[in-house]
Every structure is written in structure tokens, then in C-alpha cells.
């Protein structure tokens, strides 16, 4: 069961984070009429997938990934996309005060009832972890009575051993077509895996269908 919300703010560092992590959840909220804002901190311009043969180079990759992000958001129905202008693989080196202020400004503008970001230590990539740290610090400064709920995405191999099973699980097969369309839009990042996954979906492979239909989150508990 997916909760109704006043406004959902999603904060991730890279194009495609939103689709892999919660493409179905975003699509469902939008179908429900819940406003969703995605603040994407970078354009993923340091991504290693340039194609074979290459479809882009270091200079042209940012524009490719920007268009992929726009196309993925269109597939999900998301219209409020904020490209925050930071540089890929440098989020951890941003001035912490500036990064927290960026998050604070977004929250003050949008007044979300739910914020979704990465876990600050269990999200594999330094940009992911740094994003989670900044979001949690910004939300933590808000008085408890006005503080939005925070969902965290965690996918380190030791996640369940470290913090237990997810608190929230969304089962959303009804919007799988939108998630698939968004995955296809991020072709530079998904072309290596989509043909195999699409075959497995067509063959009703349960593990592959579970990956497509289920999205899970941890609720952050502020001290």
C-alpha cells in the first residue's frame, strides 16, 4: 500500500538513480495526483558507459545524459525536474554548508510531506552517501512537528545484516510499463542489462519480476 502525500521531494545525485531506485513509486504518486519534485544534483558526466562503438565522448556525454533524464521523467509523468548543477563524482567534496543549504532551500520552497534520498552510509557510491548525509542534516534542522518523513534507499550488500529489513515495500506491477519506459530512456546506463531483463520478464522469471515490481525503503528515525 502506498501512502498518499502532500508533496514528495526526491533527491539523488545522478540521472537514472530515480528510475532504478523508485521509477514505479514516482509513477504511482503522479498517477495518484501527488506532486513529485526530483532534484538531480549532477548530470552523471563522469559515467563510464560511452557505448561500443562509442555514442558519446567526455564532452558530449553530459548532453546525452541530460536528454535521457528528460525522457525518463516524461515516461514517468514527472514534470518538476530540478537540475542542480553539481559535478559528477564530486558531491562528497562540496562545501557541506552549501550542500545542506541547497537541500534546505528546496524543502522550504516545496514543503514536502515526504523526502526520498539515499542512505548516508549504505548506498555504495560516495556521491550517493554524501547526498544522503546532506539531506538528513537539512531535514534534521526542522522542528519535529513540521519535519517531513524521510525514506532512504539502501543497497549495500550488507544492508539487511546491518540495519534489518526495509520498513516500507511498494508492490506496483500496475505501473511497470512506465518504469520500463524510463529504464529504456536511460539507454547509456541500461543497454548492457535491459535485453536480458526484458527476456526474463517475458519468460515470467520471478526474480526479475520482483526487481521490477517491488521497491523498498527504510524510514529514517531522527534522534
Tab-separated table of C-alpha atoms in Angstrom:
chain	number	residue	atom	x	y	z
A	1	UNK	CA	0.000	0.000	0.000
A	2	UNK	CA	1.420	3.373	-0.994
A	3	UNK	CA	0.627	6.314	1.294
A	4	UNK	CA	-0.938	9.475	-0.004
A	5	UNK	CA	1.332	12.500	0.388
A	6	UNK	CA	1.085	16.278	0.177
A	7	UNK	CA	4.266	16.591	-1.903
A	8	UNK	CA	7.195	14.233	-2.496
A	9	UNK	CA	10.756	15.524	-2.892
A	10	UNK	CA	13.268	13.084	-4.375
A	11	UNK	CA	16.967	13.996	-4.072
A	12	UNK	CA	19.583	11.881	-5.845
A	13	UNK	CA	22.925	12.759	-7.428
A	14	UNK	CA	22.706	11.093	-10.852
A	15	UNK	CA	20.392	10.680	-13.828
A	16	UNK	CA	18.998	7.113	-13.609
A	17	UNK	CA	19.114	6.961	-9.763
A	18	UNK	CA	15.450	7.923	-9.757
A	19	UNK	CA	14.454	5.201	-12.224
A	20	UNK	CA	16.434	2.307	-10.774
A	21	UNK	CA	15.540	3.252	-7.218
A	22	UNK	CA	11.901	4.242	-7.443
A	23	UNK	CA	10.670	4.562	-11.011
A	24	UNK	CA	7.450	2.744	-10.148
A	25	UNK	CA	6.923	4.710	-6.930
A	26	UNK	CA	7.337	8.051	-8.698
A	27	UNK	CA	4.981	6.941	-11.469
A	28	UNK	CA	2.365	5.796	-8.957
A	29	UNK	CA	2.473	9.006	-6.929
A	30	UNK	CA	1.956	11.015	-10.104
A	31	UNK	CA	-0.991	8.806	-11.114
A	32	UNK	CA	-2.433	9.484	-7.647
A	33	UNK	CA	-2.160	13.223	-8.224
A	34	UNK	CA	0.662	13.699	-5.703
A	35	UNK	CA	3.149	16.405	-6.778
A	36	UNK	CA	6.670	14.991	-7.162
A	37	UNK	CA	9.842	17.056	-7.488
A	38	UNK	CA	13.117	15.441	-8.500
A	39	UNK	CA	16.293	17.322	-7.597
A	40	UNK	CA	19.085	15.691	-9.613
A	41	UNK	CA	22.384	17.031	-8.356
A	42	UNK	CA	24.611	16.212	-11.372
A	43	UNK	CA	24.342	15.098	-14.995
A	44	UNK	CA	26.392	11.958	-14.445
A	45	UNK	CA	29.034	13.350	-16.777
A	46	UNK	CA	31.758	11.071	-15.417
A	47	UNK	CA	29.845	7.906	-16.258
A	48	UNK	CA	31.967	5.163	-17.788
A	49	UNK	CA	29.379	3.841	-20.242
A	50	UNK	CA	30.179	5.523	-23.557
A	51	UNK	CA	28.982	2.660	-25.767
A	52	UNK	CA	30.732	0.155	-28.000
A	53	UNK	CA	31.173	1.642	-30.519
A	54	UNK	CA	31.086	4.918	-28.545
A	55	UNK	CA	27.921	7.018	-28.878
A	56	UNK	CA	29.477	9.923	-26.925
A	57	UNK	CA	32.724	11.302	-25.574
A	58	UNK	CA	33.566	13.161	-22.362
A	59	UNK	CA	32.459	16.482	-23.878
A	60	UNK	CA	29.133	15.256	-25.283
A	61	UNK	CA	28.114	12.787	-22.562
A	62	UNK	CA	26.504	15.409	-20.271
A	63	UNK	CA	24.061	16.445	-23.017
A	64	UNK	CA	23.219	12.808	-23.762
A	65	UNK	CA	22.526	12.084	-20.109
A	66	UNK	CA	20.523	15.282	-19.691
A	67	UNK	CA	18.252	14.268	-22.563
A	68	UNK	CA	17.949	10.746	-21.177
A	69	UNK	CA	16.886	12.219	-17.841
A	70	UNK	CA	14.282	14.428	-19.511
A	71	UNK	CA	12.941	11.445	-21.452
A	72	UNK	CA	12.812	9.248	-18.341
A	73	UNK	CA	10.908	11.909	-16.417
A	74	UNK	CA	8.454	12.211	-19.288
A	75	UNK	CA	7.950	8.441	-19.243
A	76	UNK	CA	7.069	8.577	-15.536
A	77	UNK	CA	4.924	11.700	-15.927
A	78	UNK	CA	7.265	13.787	-13.770
A	79	UNK	CA	7.266	17.456	-14.761
A	80	UNK	CA	9.076	19.171	-11.874
A	81	UNK	CA	12.711	18.283	-12.538
A	82	UNK	CA	15.412	20.394	-10.919
A	83	UNK	CA	18.938	20.033	-12.339
A	84	UNK	CA	21.100	21.362	-9.533
A	85	UNK	CA	24.325	21.859	-11.474
A	86	UNK	CA	26.867	19.995	-9.354
A	87	UNK	CA	29.638	17.920	-10.911
A	88	UNK	CA	29.510	14.145	-11.022
A	89	UNK	CA	31.801	12.299	-8.590
A	90	UNK	CA	32.480	15.476	-6.603
A	91	UNK	CA	29.378	15.716	-4.387
A	92	UNK	CA	31.376	14.389	-1.428
A	93	UNK	CA	33.811	17.290	-1.883
A	94	UNK	CA	31.195	20.053	-1.941
A	95	UNK	CA	31.200	22.504	0.949
A	96	UNK	CA	28.895	20.751	3.448
A	97	UNK	CA	27.197	24.000	4.460
A	98	UNK	CA	26.425	24.863	0.835
A	99	UNK	CA	25.061	21.385	0.179
A	100	UNK	CA	22.831	21.462	3.259
A	101	UNK	CA	21.617	24.945	2.291
A	102	UNK	CA	20.707	23.650	-1.167
A	103	UNK	CA	18.565	20.950	0.457
A	104	UNK	CA	17.111	23.352	2.986
A	105	UNK	CA	16.077	25.797	0.260
A	106	UNK	CA	14.298	23.031	-1.655
A	107	UNK	CA	12.455	21.846	1.436
A	108	UNK	CA	11.428	25.366	2.447
A	109	UNK	CA	10.136	26.075	-1.072
A	110	UNK	CA	8.228	22.820	-1.573
A	111	UNK	CA	7.125	21.914	1.972
A	112	UNK	CA	7.117	18.174	1.183
A	113	UNK	CA	5.468	15.642	3.436
A	114	UNK	CA	7.949	13.004	2.227
A	115	UNK	CA	11.600	13.254	1.185
A	116	UNK	CA	13.318	10.317	-0.536
A	117	UNK	CA	17.101	10.088	-0.788
A	118	UNK	CA	19.985	7.655	-0.331
A	119	UNK	CA	21.099	6.124	2.928
A	120	UNK	CA	24.148	8.071	4.183
A	121	UNK	CA	26.405	5.012	4.546
A	122	UNK	CA	24.783	2.088	2.709
A	123	UNK	CA	24.331	3.380	-0.830
A	124	UNK	CA	27.615	2.162	-2.380
A	125	UNK	CA	28.719	5.331	-4.244
A	126	UNK	CA	30.369	8.332	-2.482
A	127	UNK	CA	28.010	10.747	-4.293
A	128	UNK	CA	25.035	8.706	-3.051
A	129	UNK	CA	26.220	8.697	0.549
A	130	UNK	CA	27.111	12.404	0.538
A	131	UNK	CA	23.665	13.263	-0.812
A	132	UNK	CA	22.010	11.303	1.971
A	133	UNK	CA	24.139	12.986	4.629
A	134	UNK	CA	23.221	16.475	3.396
A	135	UNK	CA	19.504	15.730	3.104
A	136	UNK	CA	19.326	14.231	6.585
A	137	UNK	CA	21.174	17.169	8.093
A	138	UNK	CA	18.807	19.618	6.401
A	139	UNK	CA	15.684	17.724	7.490
A	140	UNK	CA	17.079	17.255	10.984
A	141	UNK	CA	17.216	21.025	11.470
A	142	UNK	CA	13.436	21.262	11.008
A	143	UNK	CA	11.347	21.213	14.214
A	144	UNK	CA	9.952	17.738	14.756
A	145	UNK	CA	6.323	18.819	14.412
A	146	UNK	CA	6.991	20.191	10.908
A	147	UNK	CA	9.569	17.654	9.769
A	148	UNK	CA	8.769	15.584	6.669
A	149	UNK	CA	9.058	11.818	6.703
A	150	UNK	CA	12.288	10.559	5.110
A	151	UNK	CA	12.560	7.353	3.081
A	152	UNK	CA	16.082	6.064	2.437
A	153	UNK	CA	17.275	3.830	-0.392
A	154	UNK	CA	19.999	1.423	0.733
A	155	UNK	CA	21.502	-1.320	-1.395
A	156	UNK	CA	24.916	-2.147	0.000
A	157	UNK	CA	25.409	-5.922	0.061
A	158	UNK	CA	25.371	-5.872	3.870
A	159	UNK	CA	22.309	-3.646	4.215
A	160	UNK	CA	19.914	-6.172	5.735
A	161	UNK	CA	22.609	-7.550	8.055
A	162	UNK	CA	23.471	-4.015	9.164
A	163	UNK	CA	20.073	-2.338	9.583
A	164	UNK	CA	17.496	-5.073	9.076
A	165	UNK	CA	14.732	-5.475	6.544
A	166	UNK	CA	13.132	-2.456	4.824
A	167	UNK	CA	10.372	-0.599	6.647
A	168	UNK	CA	8.315	0.151	3.537
A	169	UNK	CA	7.731	-2.035	0.484
A	170	UNK	CA	5.735	-0.839	-2.521
A	171	UNK	CA	4.303	-3.513	-4.844
A	172	UNK	CA	3.433	-1.680	-8.058
A	173	UNK	CA	3.083	-4.016	-11.059
A	174	UNK	CA	0.399	-1.720	-12.496
A	175	UNK	CA	2.998	0.915	-13.412
A	176	UNK	CA	5.690	-1.474	-14.630
A	177	UNK	CA	5.281	-0.196	-18.190
A	178	UNK	CA	6.244	3.316	-17.067
A	179	UNK	CA	9.277	2.082	-15.167
A	180	UNK	CA	10.393	0.067	-18.193
A	181	UNK	CA	9.974	3.102	-20.438
A	182	UNK	CA	12.083	5.179	-18.045
A	183	UNK	CA	14.757	2.466	-17.966
A	184	UNK	CA	14.819	2.445	-21.757
A	185	UNK	CA	15.191	6.222	-21.746
A	186	UNK	CA	18.428	5.884	-19.756
A	187	UNK	CA	19.930	3.841	-22.587
A	188	UNK	CA	23.543	4.785	-21.870
A	189	UNK	CA	23.205	3.169	-18.440
A	190	UNK	CA	20.811	0.297	-19.174
A	191	UNK	CA	21.682	-1.053	-22.614
A	192	UNK	CA	24.007	-3.613	-21.015
A	193	UNK	CA	21.230	-5.159	-18.917
A	194	UNK	CA	17.839	-4.393	-20.452
A	195	UNK	CA	17.744	-7.002	-23.270
A	196	UNK	CA	18.371	-9.791	-20.773
A	197	UNK	CA	15.901	-8.344	-18.236
A	198	UNK	CA	13.183	-7.907	-20.861
A	199	UNK	CA	13.613	-11.537	-21.899
A	200	UNK	CA	13.365	-12.627	-18.282
A	201	UNK	CA	10.222	-10.517	-17.748
A	202	UNK	CA	8.660	-12.056	-20.845
A	203	UNK	CA	9.554	-15.523	-19.531
A	204	UNK	CA	7.913	-14.686	-16.169
A	205	UNK	CA	11.178	-15.074	-14.284
A	206	UNK	CA	10.060	-14.367	-10.716
A	207	UNK	CA	13.329	-12.831	-9.522
A	208	UNK	CA	13.354	-10.407	-12.446
A	209	UNK	CA	9.667	-9.557	-11.963
A	210	UNK	CA	10.233	-8.918	-8.261
A	211	UNK	CA	13.026	-6.455	-9.151
A	212	UNK	CA	10.636	-4.665	-11.487
A	213	UNK	CA	7.513	-4.673	-9.305
A	214	UNK	CA	8.840	-4.121	-5.782
A	215	UNK	CA	10.611	-1.024	-4.396
A	216	UNK	CA	11.661	-0.818	-0.763
A	217	UNK	CA	12.702	1.932	1.629
A	218	UNK	CA	13.966	2.495	5.148
A	219	UNK	CA	12.312	5.157	7.317
A	220	UNK	CA	14.938	7.385	8.928
A	221	UNK	CA	14.446	7.827	12.639
A	222	UNK	CA	15.877	11.098	13.931
A	223	UNK	CA	17.334	11.031	17.442
